[in-house]
Amino acid sequence: MLDTLSFLLIDGITNGAVYGLLALSLIVIYTVTRVVNIAQGEYVTLGALSFASALSGSFNLLSGLVAAGLAAFALRDVADKHLGASARIRVLLIRSAWIAGVLATAFAASRFPGSYWLAVLASLAATASLGTLTYRLTVEPVSGASPVVLLIVSVGVYMVLHGAAVLIWGAEPRSVPPVVEGGVSLGPVFIAYQSLWICGIAVLAMGGLYAFSERTLMGQALQATAVNRVGAQLCGIPVRLAGQLSFAIGAGFSALSGLLLAPLITANYDMGLPIGLKGFVAAALGGIVEYPTALIGVMLVGLTESFSAFQVSAFRDVIVFLMVIPILLWRNAVRPPEAHEH
Amino acid sequence: MPNLRISGLKVGYGRATVIENLALSVASGELVTVLGANGAGKTTLLNGIMGLAPPRAGSILMEDQELIGLRPEQLVALGVVLVPERRELFGNLTVEVNLRLGGYRTGAPSKSLDRIYSLFPILAERRRQKAATLSGGEQQMLAVGRALMSGPRLLMLDEPSIGLAPLIVQEILRVIGQLKADGLTIILVEQNARLALSMADRGYVLEVGRIVLEGPSGSLSADPRLSQAYLGGAADYAAARDQVYVD
Ligand SMILES: Nc1ncnc2c1ncn2[C@@H]1O[C@H](COP(=O)(O)OP(=O)(O)O)[C@@H](O)[C@H]1O
Ligand SMILES: [Mg+2]
């Protein structure tokens, strides 16, 4: 009985760590851009599939597409008539380096199949850049639109990215090796190294984001944009860059969770949506704005999921998604929506 | 040579046009005040210059560079900075972080920070406090301090005295006077005409989106049309003072 309990506990915490990365992604994007990002789970899928491609030594088509998109925007930005000569050269250099980075990591990964860190780098570079492209293509043109419009836009993005994943990788699931095979036995309980790896990386990533937000001027600028957009503009903070940055962080974190999770469930085009939605259920506990509450939420969701999987496995997802109702009712009772409008 | 030359300016929101065919100029180092009753379009004018409400026609030249079409962050980089009516502070961030963010473009060097703290010593005492916990007067000082952090060449202040106790107003005016003495070019928007004209070199009077009167402060103060409309409007000022902006 005790081993079952510990097993479920570890399973739940591992799930919680994955959803934690998702919840953070959702919060960063929502607070800075007001987009409730239904498409968030697709970055999980694309991260895992890009990672699988890179590990197997084939060139990641997504990296090529993303580089083309970045190049198109770079051309447009370099041609901006308001730019001074030195600013124009700076834009050109930064963008070239960025595009080169996305392509170089993808090429390097395809040259050295099986190299774990190169594959991680290639996958994250492609997906984080895809996040910025998504922002520029779908959010920037409707900036100032109501949250409902932005939500509907993100449903459209979900459809496109979901389709793109099938087009590029097909419907066959791909198995991905864990970073280290095996695990440790603590008495009767066996813990896979991958579970420890997931929890460790998730904690590191969250700590990194926290340090970035609190300790760097750029991180504080991101917070400022989330708190008061007009105020941020008046400080000379480029709020459109802040939007891109939030999407890059959100997409990168989600992709990270995807490539960490892939060894446990295989990488496939359909893996992202439920993970994204569970991240959303957890983030809803904190109104998609409060990080600490969301972290309680992810552990709640992760543990509920693993315990219900054990008791009534067919209803696992149903139970987790039903949690959103009490969560929203509770949220509404303690913090009515108008209380945090300004 | 005028530092700022505005002509034919048209600004509005949605379908409504608020300001039309407006002309205004500010010489380098000058303090110019824009007066007008509530709803005259003073804030809209400043929002237009700052690119927050993009102008629909006209031209805004600063030393022969056209400012229309630039985004707010590009204007801040050129030294055009606004202290908004609603202050727009970052309430859940500390006083010091608010100030640092004001200097975002230049990396917020400690030297600028020290200068703000010497201008407003109370902010140094409150540096670790969240901006939302400050009094109205302290928030206004923070808003001015944050704007100064970016090293402005043209500072625009939107009703800095509104809602504040006379003593605090004195404190803010002292700093504005000091900035003027240091040679900063300033546009001061006020409803309190007497106060503004006592500091300004020249003034404009705005009425429903149009300039109806302009001239040096001395002749404006003596102008019967102005005294009729505003200087007698002590009730206006008292009403404005009771209006407190909290964000
Ligand atoms: N965001 C806005 N949207 C629509 N109308 C506005 C907005 N802000 C101001 N107005 C209108 O523009 C006019 C001028 O307002 P404003 O510039 O704030 O005047 P003032 O600053 O002189 O009091 C008013 O009639 C006001 O109702
Ligand atoms: Mg106003």
Coordinates of C-alpha atoms in Angstrom, one line a residue, chain A residues 6 19 34 89 178 238:
Chain A
S6 CA 4.8 6.7 -2.9
Y19 CA 2.3 21.4 -15.8
R34 CA -3.5 39.6 -22.4
I89 CA 23.0 48.0 -39.0
P178 CA 15.5 9.3 -21.7
P238 CA 9.5 48.7 -26.3

